[in-house]
Tab-separated table of C-alpha atoms in Angstrom:
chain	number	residue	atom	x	y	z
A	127	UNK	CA	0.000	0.000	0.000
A	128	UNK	CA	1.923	3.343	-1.144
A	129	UNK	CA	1.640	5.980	1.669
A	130	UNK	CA	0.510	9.380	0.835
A	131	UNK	CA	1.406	11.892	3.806
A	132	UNK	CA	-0.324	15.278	4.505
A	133	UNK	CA	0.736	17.654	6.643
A	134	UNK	CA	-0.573	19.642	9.031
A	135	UNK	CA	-3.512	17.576	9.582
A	136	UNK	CA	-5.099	21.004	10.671
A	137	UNK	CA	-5.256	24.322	10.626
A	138	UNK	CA	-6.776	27.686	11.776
A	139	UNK	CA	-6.082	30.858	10.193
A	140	UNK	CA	-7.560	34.265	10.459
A	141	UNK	CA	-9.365	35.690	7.736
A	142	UNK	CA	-7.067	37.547	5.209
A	143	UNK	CA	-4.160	35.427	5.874
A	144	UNK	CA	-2.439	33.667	3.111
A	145	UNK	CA	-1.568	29.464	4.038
A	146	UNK	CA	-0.047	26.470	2.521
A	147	UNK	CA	-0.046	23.094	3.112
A	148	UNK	CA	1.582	19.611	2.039
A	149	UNK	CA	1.083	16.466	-0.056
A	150	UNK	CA	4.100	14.011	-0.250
A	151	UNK	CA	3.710	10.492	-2.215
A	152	UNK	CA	5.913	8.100	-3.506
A	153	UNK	CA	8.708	9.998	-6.167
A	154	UNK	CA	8.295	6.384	-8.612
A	155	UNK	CA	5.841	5.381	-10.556
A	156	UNK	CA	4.311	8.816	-10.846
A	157	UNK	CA	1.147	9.085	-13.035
A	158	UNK	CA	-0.988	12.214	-11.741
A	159	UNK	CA	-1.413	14.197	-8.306
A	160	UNK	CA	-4.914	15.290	-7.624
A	161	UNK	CA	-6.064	18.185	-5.342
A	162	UNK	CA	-9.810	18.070	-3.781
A	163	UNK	CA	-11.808	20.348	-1.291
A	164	UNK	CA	-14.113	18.491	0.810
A	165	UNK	CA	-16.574	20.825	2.369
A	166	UNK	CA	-18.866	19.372	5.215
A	167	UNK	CA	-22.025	17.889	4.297
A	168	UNK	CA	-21.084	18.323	1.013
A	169	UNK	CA	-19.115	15.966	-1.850
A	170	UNK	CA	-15.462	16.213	-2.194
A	171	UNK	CA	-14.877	18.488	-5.415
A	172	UNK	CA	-11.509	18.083	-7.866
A	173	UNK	CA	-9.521	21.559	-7.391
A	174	UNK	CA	-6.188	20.482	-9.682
A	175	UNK	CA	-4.778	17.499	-11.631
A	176	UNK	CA	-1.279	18.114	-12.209
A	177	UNK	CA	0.806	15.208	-14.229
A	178	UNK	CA	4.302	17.225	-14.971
A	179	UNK	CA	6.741	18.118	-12.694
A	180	UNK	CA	7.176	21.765	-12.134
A	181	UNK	CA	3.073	22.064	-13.175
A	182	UNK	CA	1.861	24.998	-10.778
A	183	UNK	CA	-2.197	25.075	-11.526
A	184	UNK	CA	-4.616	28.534	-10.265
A	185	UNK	CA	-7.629	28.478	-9.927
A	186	UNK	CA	-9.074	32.085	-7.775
A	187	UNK	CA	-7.005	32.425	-5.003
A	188	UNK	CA	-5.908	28.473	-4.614
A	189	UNK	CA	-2.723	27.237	-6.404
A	190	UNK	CA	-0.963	24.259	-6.486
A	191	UNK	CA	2.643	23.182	-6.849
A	192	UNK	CA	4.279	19.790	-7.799
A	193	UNK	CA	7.984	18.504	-7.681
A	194	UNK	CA	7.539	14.856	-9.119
A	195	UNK	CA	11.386	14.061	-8.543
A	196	UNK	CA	11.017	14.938	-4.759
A	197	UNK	CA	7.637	13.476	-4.067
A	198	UNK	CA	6.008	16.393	-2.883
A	199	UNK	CA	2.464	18.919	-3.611
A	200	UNK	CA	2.506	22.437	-2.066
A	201	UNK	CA	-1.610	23.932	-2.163
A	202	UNK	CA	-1.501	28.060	-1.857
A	203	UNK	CA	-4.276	29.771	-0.860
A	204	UNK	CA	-4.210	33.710	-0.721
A	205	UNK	CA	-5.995	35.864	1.512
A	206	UNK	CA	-8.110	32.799	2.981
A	207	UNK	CA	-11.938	33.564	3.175
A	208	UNK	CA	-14.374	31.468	5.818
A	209	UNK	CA	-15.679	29.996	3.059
A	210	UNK	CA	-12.794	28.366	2.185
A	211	UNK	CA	-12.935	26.184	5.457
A	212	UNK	CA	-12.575	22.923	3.878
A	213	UNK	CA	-10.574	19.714	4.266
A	214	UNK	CA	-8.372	19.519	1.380
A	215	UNK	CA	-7.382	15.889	-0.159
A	216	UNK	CA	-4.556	14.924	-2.079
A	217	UNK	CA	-4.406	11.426	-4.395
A	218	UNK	CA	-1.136	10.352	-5.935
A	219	UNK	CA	-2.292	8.162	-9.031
A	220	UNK	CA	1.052	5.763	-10.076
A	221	UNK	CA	1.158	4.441	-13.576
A	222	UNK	CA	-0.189	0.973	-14.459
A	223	UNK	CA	-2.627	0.980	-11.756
A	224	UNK	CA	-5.832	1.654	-14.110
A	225	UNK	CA	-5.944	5.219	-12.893
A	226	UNK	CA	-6.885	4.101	-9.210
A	227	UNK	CA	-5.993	6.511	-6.329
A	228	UNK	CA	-4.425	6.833	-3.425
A	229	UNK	CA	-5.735	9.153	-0.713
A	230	UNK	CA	-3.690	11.139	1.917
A	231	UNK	CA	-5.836	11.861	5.205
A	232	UNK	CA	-6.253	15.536	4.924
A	233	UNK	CA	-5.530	18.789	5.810
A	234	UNK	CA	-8.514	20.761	7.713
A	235	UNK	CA	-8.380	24.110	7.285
A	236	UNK	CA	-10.215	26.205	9.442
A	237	UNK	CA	-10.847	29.627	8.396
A	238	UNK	CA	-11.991	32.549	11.441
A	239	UNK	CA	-13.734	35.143	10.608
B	52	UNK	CA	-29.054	17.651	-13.097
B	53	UNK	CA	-26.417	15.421	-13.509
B	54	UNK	CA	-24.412	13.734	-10.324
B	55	UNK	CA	-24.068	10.910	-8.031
B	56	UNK	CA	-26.694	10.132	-5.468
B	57	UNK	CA	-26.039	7.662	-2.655
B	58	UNK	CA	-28.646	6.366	-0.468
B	59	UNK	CA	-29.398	6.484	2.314
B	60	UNK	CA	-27.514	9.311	4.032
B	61	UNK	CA	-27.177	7.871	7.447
B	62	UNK	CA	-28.147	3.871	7.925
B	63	UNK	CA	-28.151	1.858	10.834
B	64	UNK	CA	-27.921	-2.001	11.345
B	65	UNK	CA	-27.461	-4.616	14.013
B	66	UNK	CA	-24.186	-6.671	14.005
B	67	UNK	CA	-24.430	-9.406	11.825
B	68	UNK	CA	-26.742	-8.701	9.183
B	69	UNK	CA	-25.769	-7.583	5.787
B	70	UNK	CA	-26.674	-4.144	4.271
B	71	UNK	CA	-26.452	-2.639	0.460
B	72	UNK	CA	-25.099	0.772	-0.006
B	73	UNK	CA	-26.598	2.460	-3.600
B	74	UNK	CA	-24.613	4.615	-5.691
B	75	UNK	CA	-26.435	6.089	-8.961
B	76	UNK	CA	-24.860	7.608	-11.664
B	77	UNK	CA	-26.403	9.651	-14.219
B	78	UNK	CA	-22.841	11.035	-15.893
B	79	UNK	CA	-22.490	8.322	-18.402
B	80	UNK	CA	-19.123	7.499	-16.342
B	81	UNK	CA	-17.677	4.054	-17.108
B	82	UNK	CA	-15.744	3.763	-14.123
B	83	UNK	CA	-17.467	3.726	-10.397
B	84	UNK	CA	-15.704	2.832	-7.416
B	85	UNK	CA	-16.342	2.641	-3.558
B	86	UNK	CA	-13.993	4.162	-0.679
B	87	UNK	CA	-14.169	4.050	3.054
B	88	UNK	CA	-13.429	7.330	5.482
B	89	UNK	CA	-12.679	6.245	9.033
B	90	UNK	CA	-11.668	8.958	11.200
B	91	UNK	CA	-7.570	10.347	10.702
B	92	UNK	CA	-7.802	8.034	7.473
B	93	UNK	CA	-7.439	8.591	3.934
B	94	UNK	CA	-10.101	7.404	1.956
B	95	UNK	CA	-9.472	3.701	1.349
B	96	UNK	CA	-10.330	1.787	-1.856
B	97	UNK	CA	-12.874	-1.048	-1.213
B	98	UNK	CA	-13.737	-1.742	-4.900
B	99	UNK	CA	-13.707	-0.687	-8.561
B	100	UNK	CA	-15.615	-1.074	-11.926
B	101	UNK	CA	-14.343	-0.140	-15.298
B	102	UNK	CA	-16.949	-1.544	-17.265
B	103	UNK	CA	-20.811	-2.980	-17.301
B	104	UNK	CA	-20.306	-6.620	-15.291
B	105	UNK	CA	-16.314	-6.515	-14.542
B	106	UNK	CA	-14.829	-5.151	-10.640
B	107	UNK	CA	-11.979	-5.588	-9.065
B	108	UNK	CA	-11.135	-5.975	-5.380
B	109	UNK	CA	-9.388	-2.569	-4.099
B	110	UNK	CA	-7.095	-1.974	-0.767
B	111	UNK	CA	-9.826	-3.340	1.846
B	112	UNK	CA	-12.441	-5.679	-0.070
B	113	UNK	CA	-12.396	-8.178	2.543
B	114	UNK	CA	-16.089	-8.497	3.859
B	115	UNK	CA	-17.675	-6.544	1.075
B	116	UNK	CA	-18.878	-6.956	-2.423
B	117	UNK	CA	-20.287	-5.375	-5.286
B	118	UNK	CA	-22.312	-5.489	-8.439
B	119	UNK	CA	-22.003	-3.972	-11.709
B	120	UNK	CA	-25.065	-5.288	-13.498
B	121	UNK	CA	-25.544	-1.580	-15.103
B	122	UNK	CA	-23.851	1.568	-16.180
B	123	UNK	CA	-25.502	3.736	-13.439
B	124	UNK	CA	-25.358	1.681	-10.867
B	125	UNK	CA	-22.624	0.160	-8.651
B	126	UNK	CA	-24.225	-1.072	-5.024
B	127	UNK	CA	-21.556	-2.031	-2.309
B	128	UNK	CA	-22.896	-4.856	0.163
B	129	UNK	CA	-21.601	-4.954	3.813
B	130	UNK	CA	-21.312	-8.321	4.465
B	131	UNK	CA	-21.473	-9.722	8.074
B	132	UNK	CA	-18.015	-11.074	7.954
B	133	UNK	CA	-17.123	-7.331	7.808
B	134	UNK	CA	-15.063	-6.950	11.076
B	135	UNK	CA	-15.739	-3.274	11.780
B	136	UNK	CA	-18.120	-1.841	9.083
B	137	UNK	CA	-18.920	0.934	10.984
B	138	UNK	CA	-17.517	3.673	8.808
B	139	UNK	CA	-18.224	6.575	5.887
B	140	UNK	CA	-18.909	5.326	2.444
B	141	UNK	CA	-18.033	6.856	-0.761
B	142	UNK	CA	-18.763	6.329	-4.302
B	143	UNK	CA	-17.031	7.649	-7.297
B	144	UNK	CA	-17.149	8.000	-10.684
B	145	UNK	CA	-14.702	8.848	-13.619
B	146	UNK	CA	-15.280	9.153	-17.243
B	147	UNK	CA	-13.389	7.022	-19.694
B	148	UNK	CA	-10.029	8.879	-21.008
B	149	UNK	CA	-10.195	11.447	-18.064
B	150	UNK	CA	-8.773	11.223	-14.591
B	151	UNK	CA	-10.294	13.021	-12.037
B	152	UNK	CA	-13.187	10.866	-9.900
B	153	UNK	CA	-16.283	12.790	-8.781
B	154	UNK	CA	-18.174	11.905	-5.604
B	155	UNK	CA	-21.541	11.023	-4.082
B	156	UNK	CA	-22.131	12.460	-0.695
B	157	UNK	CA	-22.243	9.484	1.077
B	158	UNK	CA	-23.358	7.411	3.505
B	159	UNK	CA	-22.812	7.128	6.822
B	160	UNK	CA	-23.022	3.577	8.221
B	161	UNK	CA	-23.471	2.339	11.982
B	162	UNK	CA	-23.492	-1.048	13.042
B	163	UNK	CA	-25.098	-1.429	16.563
């Protein structure tokens, strides 16, 4: 089973402030790394796939970084809003696996207004 | 609209008897697959379907099984040899050629 680390597993953060947070997977067999925001009581919805290293992806305030050589996923987000409380999911996706996933646990971001 | 719907949302059973999960598609997805959230966990594969009638046992498919008798549809049954089924279910689907999975909003299972 291929181990897919997030870190921190939370965080609080005052409105306006700017955060990041971690993904590292497995630097072989690399196929994709996927970013989602899971908002409570609702579905978890795909933010970024990125499949090249050095891909950065945007999307509003929330980017996303990867170093496939290094195993690791930075997610950005800028001037963090309370609606942006979310837990946010990575999934490494190695080659020749028929495009399962693997899931890290999470990072919880909490944003106070 | 189109999405996945999961039913129930919360579903409670007594130790020992089996219960079926639903998961509905109406994306035209080929692939479906079911995860499990226990708390400080990433979400673990149970099982998968690429096509109409073919599955594949995931991470954890011990004490579960599945059905893929149609495109929409992809039901996950908790078996009673299921040690600890007490958990948070997830279905997922992906289109063909494409891979990012989108989610149901799952169900919540309690064994009493």
């Amino acid at each position: 089973i291929l181990n897919v680390e997030q870190s921190p597993q939370s965080l609080h953060v005052q409105e306006g402030d700017s955060t990041n947070f971690t993904c590292s997977f497995p630097s072989s067999n690399f196929y994709a790394l996927h970013w989602y925001r899971w908002e409570t009581a609702k579905s978890p919805e795909a933010l970024f796939v990125m499949t090249l290293n050095g891909d950065e992806k945007k999307k509003g305030r929330i980017s996303a970084t990867l170093n496939t050589k290094e195993g690791y996923s930075y997610l950005y987000i800028k001037g963090s809003q309370p609606e942006d409380s979310a837990t946010y999911l990575c999934a490494f996706g190695y080659s020749g696996s028929a495009r399962q996933l693997t899931f890290g646990s999470g990072t919880q971001l909490t944003v106070l207004p | 609209d189109g999405g996945i719907t999961q039913s129930p949302k919360y579903l409670f059973r007594k130790e020992g008897q089996n219960v079926t999960l639903s998961c509905e598609q109406n994306l035209n997805h080929d692939a479906m697959y079911w995860y499990r959230q226990d708390p400080g966990q990433g979400l673990r594969l149970i099982y998968y379907s690429q096509i109409v009638n073919d599955f594949q046992k995931g991470d954890i498919a011990e004490g579960y099984s599945v059905s893929r008798e149609k495109k929409e549809s992809f039901p996950l049954t908790v078996t009673s040899a299921q040690k600890n089924p007490t958990a948070f279910y997830l279905c997922a689907s992906r289109s063909s050629g494409t891979d990012t999975q989108y989610f149901g909003p799952g169900t919540r299972l309690t064994v009493l």
